GROMACS .gro file of C-alpha atoms in nm:
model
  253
    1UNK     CA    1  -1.780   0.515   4.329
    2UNK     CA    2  -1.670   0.333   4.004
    3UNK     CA    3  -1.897  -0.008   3.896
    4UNK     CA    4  -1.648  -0.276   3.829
    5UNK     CA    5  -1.645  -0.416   3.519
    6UNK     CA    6  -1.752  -0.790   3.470
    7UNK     CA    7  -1.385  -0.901   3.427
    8UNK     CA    8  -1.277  -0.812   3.778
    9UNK     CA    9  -1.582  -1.032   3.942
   10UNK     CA   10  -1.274  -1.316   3.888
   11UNK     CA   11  -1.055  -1.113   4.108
   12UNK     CA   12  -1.301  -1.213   4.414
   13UNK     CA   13  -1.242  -1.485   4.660
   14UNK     CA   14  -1.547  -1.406   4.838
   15UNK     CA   15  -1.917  -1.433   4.672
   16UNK     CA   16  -2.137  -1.266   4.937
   17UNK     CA   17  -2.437  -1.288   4.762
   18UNK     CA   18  -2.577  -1.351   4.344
   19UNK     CA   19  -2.918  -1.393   4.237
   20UNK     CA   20  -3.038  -1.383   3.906
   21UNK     CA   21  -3.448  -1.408   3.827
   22UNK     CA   22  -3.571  -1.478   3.572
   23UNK     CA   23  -3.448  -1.491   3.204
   24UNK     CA   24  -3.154  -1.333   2.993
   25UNK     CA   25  -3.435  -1.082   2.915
   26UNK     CA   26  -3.481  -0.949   3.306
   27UNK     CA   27  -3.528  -0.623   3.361
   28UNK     CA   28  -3.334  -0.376   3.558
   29UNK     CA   29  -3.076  -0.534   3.806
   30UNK     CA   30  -2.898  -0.298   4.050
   31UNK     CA   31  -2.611  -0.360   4.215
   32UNK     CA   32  -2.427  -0.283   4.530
   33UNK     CA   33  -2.135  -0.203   4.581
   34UNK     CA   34  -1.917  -0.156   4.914
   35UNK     CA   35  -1.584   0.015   4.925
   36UNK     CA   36  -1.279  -0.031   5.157
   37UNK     CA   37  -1.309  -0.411   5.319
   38UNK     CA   38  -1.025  -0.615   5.325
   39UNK     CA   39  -0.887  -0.865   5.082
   40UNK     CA   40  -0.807  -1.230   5.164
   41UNK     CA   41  -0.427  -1.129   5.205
   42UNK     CA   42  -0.579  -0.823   5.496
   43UNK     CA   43  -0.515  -0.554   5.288
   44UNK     CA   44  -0.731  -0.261   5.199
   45UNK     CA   45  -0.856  -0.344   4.853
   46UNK     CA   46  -0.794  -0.038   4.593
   47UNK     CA   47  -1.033   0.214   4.593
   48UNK     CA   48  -1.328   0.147   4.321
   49UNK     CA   49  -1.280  -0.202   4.334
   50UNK     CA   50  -1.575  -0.427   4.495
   51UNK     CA   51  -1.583  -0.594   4.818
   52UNK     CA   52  -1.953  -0.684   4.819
   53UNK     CA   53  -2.191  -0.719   4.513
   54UNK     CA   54  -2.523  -0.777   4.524
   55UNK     CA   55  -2.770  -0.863   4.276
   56UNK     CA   56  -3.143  -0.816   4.294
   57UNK     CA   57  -3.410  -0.836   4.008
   58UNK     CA   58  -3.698  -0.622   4.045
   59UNK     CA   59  -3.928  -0.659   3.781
   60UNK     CA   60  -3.987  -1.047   3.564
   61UNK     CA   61  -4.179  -1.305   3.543
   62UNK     CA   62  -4.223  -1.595   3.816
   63UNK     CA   63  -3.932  -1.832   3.816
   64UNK     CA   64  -4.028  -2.212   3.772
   65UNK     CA   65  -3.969  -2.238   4.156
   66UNK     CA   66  -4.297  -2.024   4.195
   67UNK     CA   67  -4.489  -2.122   3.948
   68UNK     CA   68  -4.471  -2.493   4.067
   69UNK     CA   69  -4.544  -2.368   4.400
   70UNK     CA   70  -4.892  -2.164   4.316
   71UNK     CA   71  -4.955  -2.456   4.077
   72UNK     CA   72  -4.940  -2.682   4.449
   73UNK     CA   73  -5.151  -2.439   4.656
   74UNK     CA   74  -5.398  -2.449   4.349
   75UNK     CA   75  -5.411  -2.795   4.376
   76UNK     CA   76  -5.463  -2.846   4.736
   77UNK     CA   77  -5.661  -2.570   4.754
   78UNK     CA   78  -5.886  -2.770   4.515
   79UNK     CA   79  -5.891  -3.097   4.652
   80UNK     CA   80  -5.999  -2.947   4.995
   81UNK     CA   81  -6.298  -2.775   4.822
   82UNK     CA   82  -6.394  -3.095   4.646
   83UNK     CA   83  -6.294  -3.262   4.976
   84UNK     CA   84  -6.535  -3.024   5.132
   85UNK     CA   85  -6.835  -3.039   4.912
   86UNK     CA   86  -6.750  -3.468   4.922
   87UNK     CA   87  -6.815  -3.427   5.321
   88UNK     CA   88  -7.114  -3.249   5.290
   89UNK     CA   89  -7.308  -3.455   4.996
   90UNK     CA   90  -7.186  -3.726   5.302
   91UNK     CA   91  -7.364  -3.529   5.598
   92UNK     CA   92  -7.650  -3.441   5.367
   93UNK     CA   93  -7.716  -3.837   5.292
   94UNK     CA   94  -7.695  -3.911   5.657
   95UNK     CA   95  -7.936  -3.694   5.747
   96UNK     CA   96  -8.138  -3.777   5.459
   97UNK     CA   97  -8.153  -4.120   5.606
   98UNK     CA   98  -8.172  -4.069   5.926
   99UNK     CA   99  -8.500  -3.880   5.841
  100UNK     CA  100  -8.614  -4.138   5.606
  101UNK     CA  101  -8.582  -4.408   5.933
  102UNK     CA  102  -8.738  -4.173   6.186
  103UNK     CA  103  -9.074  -4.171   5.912
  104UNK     CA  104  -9.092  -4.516   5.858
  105UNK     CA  105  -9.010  -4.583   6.255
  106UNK     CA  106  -9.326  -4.324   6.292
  107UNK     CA  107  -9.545  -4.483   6.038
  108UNK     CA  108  -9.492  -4.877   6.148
  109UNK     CA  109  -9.563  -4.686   6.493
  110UNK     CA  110  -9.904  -4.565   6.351
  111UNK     CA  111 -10.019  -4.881   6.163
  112UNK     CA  112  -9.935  -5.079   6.472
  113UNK     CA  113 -10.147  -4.833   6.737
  114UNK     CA  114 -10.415  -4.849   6.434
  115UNK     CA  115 -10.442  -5.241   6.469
  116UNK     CA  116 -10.424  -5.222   6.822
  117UNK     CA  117 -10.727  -4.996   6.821
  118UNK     CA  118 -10.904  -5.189   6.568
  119UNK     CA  119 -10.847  -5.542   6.754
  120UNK     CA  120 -11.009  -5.370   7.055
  121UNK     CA  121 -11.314  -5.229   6.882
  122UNK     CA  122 -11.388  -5.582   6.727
  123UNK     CA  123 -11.327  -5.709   7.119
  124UNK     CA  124 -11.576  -5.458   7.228
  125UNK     CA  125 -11.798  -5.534   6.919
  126UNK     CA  126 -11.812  -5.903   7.010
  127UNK     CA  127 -11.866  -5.815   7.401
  128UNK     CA  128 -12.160  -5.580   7.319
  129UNK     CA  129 -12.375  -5.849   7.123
  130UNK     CA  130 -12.275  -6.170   7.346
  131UNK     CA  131 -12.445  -5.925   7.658
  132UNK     CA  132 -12.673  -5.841   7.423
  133UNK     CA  133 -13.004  -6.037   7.488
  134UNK     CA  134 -13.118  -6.233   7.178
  135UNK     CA  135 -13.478  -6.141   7.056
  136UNK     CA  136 -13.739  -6.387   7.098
  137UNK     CA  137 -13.792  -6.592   6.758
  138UNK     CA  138 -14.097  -6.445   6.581
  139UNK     CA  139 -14.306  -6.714   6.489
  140UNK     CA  140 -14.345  -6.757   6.106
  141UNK     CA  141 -14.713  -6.615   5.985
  142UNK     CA  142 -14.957  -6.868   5.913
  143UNK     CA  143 -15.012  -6.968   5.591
  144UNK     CA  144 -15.254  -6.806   5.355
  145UNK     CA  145 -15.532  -7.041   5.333
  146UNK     CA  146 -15.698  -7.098   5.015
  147UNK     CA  147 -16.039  -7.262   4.973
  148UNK     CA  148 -16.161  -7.387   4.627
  149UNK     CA  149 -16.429  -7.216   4.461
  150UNK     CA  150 -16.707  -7.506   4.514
  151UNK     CA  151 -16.940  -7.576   4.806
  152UNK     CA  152 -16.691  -7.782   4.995
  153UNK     CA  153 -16.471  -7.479   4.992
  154UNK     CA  154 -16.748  -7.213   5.099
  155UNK     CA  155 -16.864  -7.416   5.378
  156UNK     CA  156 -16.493  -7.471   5.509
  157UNK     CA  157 -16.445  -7.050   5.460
  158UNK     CA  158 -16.811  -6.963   5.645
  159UNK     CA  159 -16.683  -7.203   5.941
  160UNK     CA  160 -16.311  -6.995   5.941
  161UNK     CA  161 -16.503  -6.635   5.946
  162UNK     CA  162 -16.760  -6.820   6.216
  163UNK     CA  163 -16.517  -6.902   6.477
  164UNK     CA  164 -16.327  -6.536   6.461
  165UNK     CA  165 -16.704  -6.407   6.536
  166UNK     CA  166 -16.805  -6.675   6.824
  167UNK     CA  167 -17.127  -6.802   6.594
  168UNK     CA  168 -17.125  -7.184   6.677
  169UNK     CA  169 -17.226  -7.452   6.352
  170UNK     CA  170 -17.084  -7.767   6.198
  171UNK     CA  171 -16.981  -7.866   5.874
  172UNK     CA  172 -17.284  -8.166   5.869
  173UNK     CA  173 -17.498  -7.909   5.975
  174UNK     CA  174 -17.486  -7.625   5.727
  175UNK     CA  175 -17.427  -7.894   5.485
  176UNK     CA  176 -17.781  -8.059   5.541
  177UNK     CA  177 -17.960  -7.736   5.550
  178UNK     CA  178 -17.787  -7.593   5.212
  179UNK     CA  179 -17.864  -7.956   5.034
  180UNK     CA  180 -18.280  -7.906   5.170
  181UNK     CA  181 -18.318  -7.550   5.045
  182UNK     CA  182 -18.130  -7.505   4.722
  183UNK     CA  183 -17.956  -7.832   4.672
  184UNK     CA  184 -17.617  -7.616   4.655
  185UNK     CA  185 -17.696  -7.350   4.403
  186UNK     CA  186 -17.610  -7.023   4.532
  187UNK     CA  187 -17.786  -6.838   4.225
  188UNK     CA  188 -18.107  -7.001   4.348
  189UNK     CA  189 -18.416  -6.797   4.489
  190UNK     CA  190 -18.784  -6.909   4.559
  191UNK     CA  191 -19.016  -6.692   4.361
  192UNK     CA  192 -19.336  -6.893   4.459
  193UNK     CA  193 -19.371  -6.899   4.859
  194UNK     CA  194 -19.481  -6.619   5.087
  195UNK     CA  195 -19.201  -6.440   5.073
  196UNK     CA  196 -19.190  -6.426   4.719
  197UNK     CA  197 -19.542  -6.311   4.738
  198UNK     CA  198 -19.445  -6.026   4.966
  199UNK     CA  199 -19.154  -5.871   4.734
  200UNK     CA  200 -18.880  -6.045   4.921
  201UNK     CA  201 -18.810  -6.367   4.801
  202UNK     CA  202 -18.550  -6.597   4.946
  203UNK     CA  203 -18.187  -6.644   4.779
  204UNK     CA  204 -17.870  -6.802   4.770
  205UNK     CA  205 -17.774  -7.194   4.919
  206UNK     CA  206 -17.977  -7.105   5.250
  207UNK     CA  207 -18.272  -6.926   5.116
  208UNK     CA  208 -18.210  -6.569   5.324
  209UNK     CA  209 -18.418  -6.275   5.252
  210UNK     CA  210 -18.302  -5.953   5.196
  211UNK     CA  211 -18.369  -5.802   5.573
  212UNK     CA  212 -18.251  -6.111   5.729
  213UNK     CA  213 -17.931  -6.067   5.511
  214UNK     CA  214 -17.852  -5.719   5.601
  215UNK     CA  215 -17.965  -5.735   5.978
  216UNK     CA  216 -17.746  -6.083   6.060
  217UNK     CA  217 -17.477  -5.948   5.780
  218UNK     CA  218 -17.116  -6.072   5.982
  219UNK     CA  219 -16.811  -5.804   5.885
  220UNK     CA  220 -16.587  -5.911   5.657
  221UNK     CA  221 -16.744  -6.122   5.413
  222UNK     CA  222 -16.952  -5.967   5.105
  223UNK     CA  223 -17.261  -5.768   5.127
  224UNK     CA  224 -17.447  -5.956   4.829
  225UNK     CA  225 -17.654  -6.200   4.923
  226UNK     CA  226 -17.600  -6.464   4.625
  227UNK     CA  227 -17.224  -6.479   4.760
  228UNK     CA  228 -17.199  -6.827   4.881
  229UNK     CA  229 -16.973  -6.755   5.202
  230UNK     CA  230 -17.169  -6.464   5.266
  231UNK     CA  231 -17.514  -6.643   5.252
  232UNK     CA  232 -17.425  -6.871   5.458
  233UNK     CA  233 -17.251  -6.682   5.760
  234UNK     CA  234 -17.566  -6.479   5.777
  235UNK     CA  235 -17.758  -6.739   5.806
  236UNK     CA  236 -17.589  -6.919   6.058
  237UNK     CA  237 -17.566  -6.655   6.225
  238UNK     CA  238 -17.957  -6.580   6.209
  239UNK     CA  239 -18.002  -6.980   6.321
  240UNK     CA  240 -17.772  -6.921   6.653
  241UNK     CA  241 -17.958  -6.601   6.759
  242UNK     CA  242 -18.309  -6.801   6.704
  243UNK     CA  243 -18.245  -7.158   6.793
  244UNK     CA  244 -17.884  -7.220   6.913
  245UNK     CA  245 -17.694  -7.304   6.603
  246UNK     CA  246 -17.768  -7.365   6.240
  247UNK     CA  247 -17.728  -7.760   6.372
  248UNK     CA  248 -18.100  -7.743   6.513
  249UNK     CA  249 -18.219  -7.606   6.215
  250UNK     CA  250 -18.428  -7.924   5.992
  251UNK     CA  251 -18.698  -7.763   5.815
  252UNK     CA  252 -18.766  -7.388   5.736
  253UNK     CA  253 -18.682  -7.167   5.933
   0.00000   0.00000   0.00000
């Protein structure tokens, strides 16, 4: 079969089919040709001379038709990733906050059961001590009494340590008998009566021997017999065993 020279393609009235691809530069086109089909007029065209002719490229580069078209799928393919990742920073902040409201929701929760609990403890608190019986008031201590340091103030301090030992006297009492024996010196002693004469003179503001001292002695005052409180608790306390009270007592005794 003879290829038709490019001349003759004007003798056609019928273009069945032409495509060209790419540039003047394409590669290897092939084409087809189909012998014995009619004319327009119905006659048998000549042999060699084309009825059909076909032509296909095989090899180039994309035509501007596909590259516009993978240019468009490139582009929506990227907008639906970047629409994709846009959804999911979306889902991921939703979450996010939905978490974020389901702590604090939790934590008001907390704080709320805390005060509760904390309002009921005080309640309790405040029950417990109004049923609580209230202790008796102590009464304050009495007082530290202090006596001066002169016969007025020994008398008044024999007559305190008396009356915690039951051993009866009055002030006017001891009084009189401490003015008749040592006219209320309680360094005083009698060197010059019997006593004296026997090695155991009286002392102090009642003029008490030494055995009279120790054997009427009352606890909790001094055991020397020229201290003035001393001196005369024992003595009173001698006068009440022998005549009653150291009131009865006007001369020696």
């Amino acid at each position: 079969m003879q290829l038709p020279t490019l001349p003759k393609l004007g003798r056609l009235n019928k273009v069945h089919s032409f495509a060209v691809a790419g540039t003047a530069t394409a590669a290897l086109t092939v084409l087809a040709i189909t012998a014995g089909v009619q004319g327009s007029d119905g006659t048998a065209l000549a042999a060699g001379e084309p009825s059909n002719i076909a032509v296909v490229s095989t090899a180039g580069p994309q035509s501007i038709t596909d590259q516009a078209g993978a240019a468009s799928q490139h582009a929506a393919a990227e907008a639906a990733a970047k629409k994709k990742a846009a959804d999911t920073a979306a889902a991921a902040a939703k979450k996010k906050a939905a978490d974020d409201a389901a702590k604090k929701k939790a934590a008001d929760e907390a704080a709320k059961r805390k005060k509760a609990e904390q309002a009921a403890n005080r309640s309790h608190e405040r029950k417990v001590l109004a049923a609580k019986p209230k202790a008796a008031t102590k009464a304050p201590a009495p007082a530290a009494v202090t006596y001066s340091n002169d016969l007025d103030g020994w008398i008044k301090e024999s007559l305190s340590v008396m009356a915690a030992h039951n051993i009866p006297g009055t002030y006017d009492g001891i009084y009189r008998n401490i003015i008749r024996e040592s006219s209320g010196n309680p360094q005083a002693i009698n060197l010059t009566d019997s006593n004296a004469a026997a090695g155991i003179p009286s002392k102090g503001l009642l003029q008490v021997i030494d055995p009279t001292f120790q054997a009427y002695h009352v606890a909790g005052t001094s055991m020397d017999i020229y201290d003035p409180v001393a001196n005369i608790t024992a003595a009173c306390n001698y006068a009440a065993a022998n005549y009653g009270s150291i009131d009865n007592v006007d001369s020696a005794y």
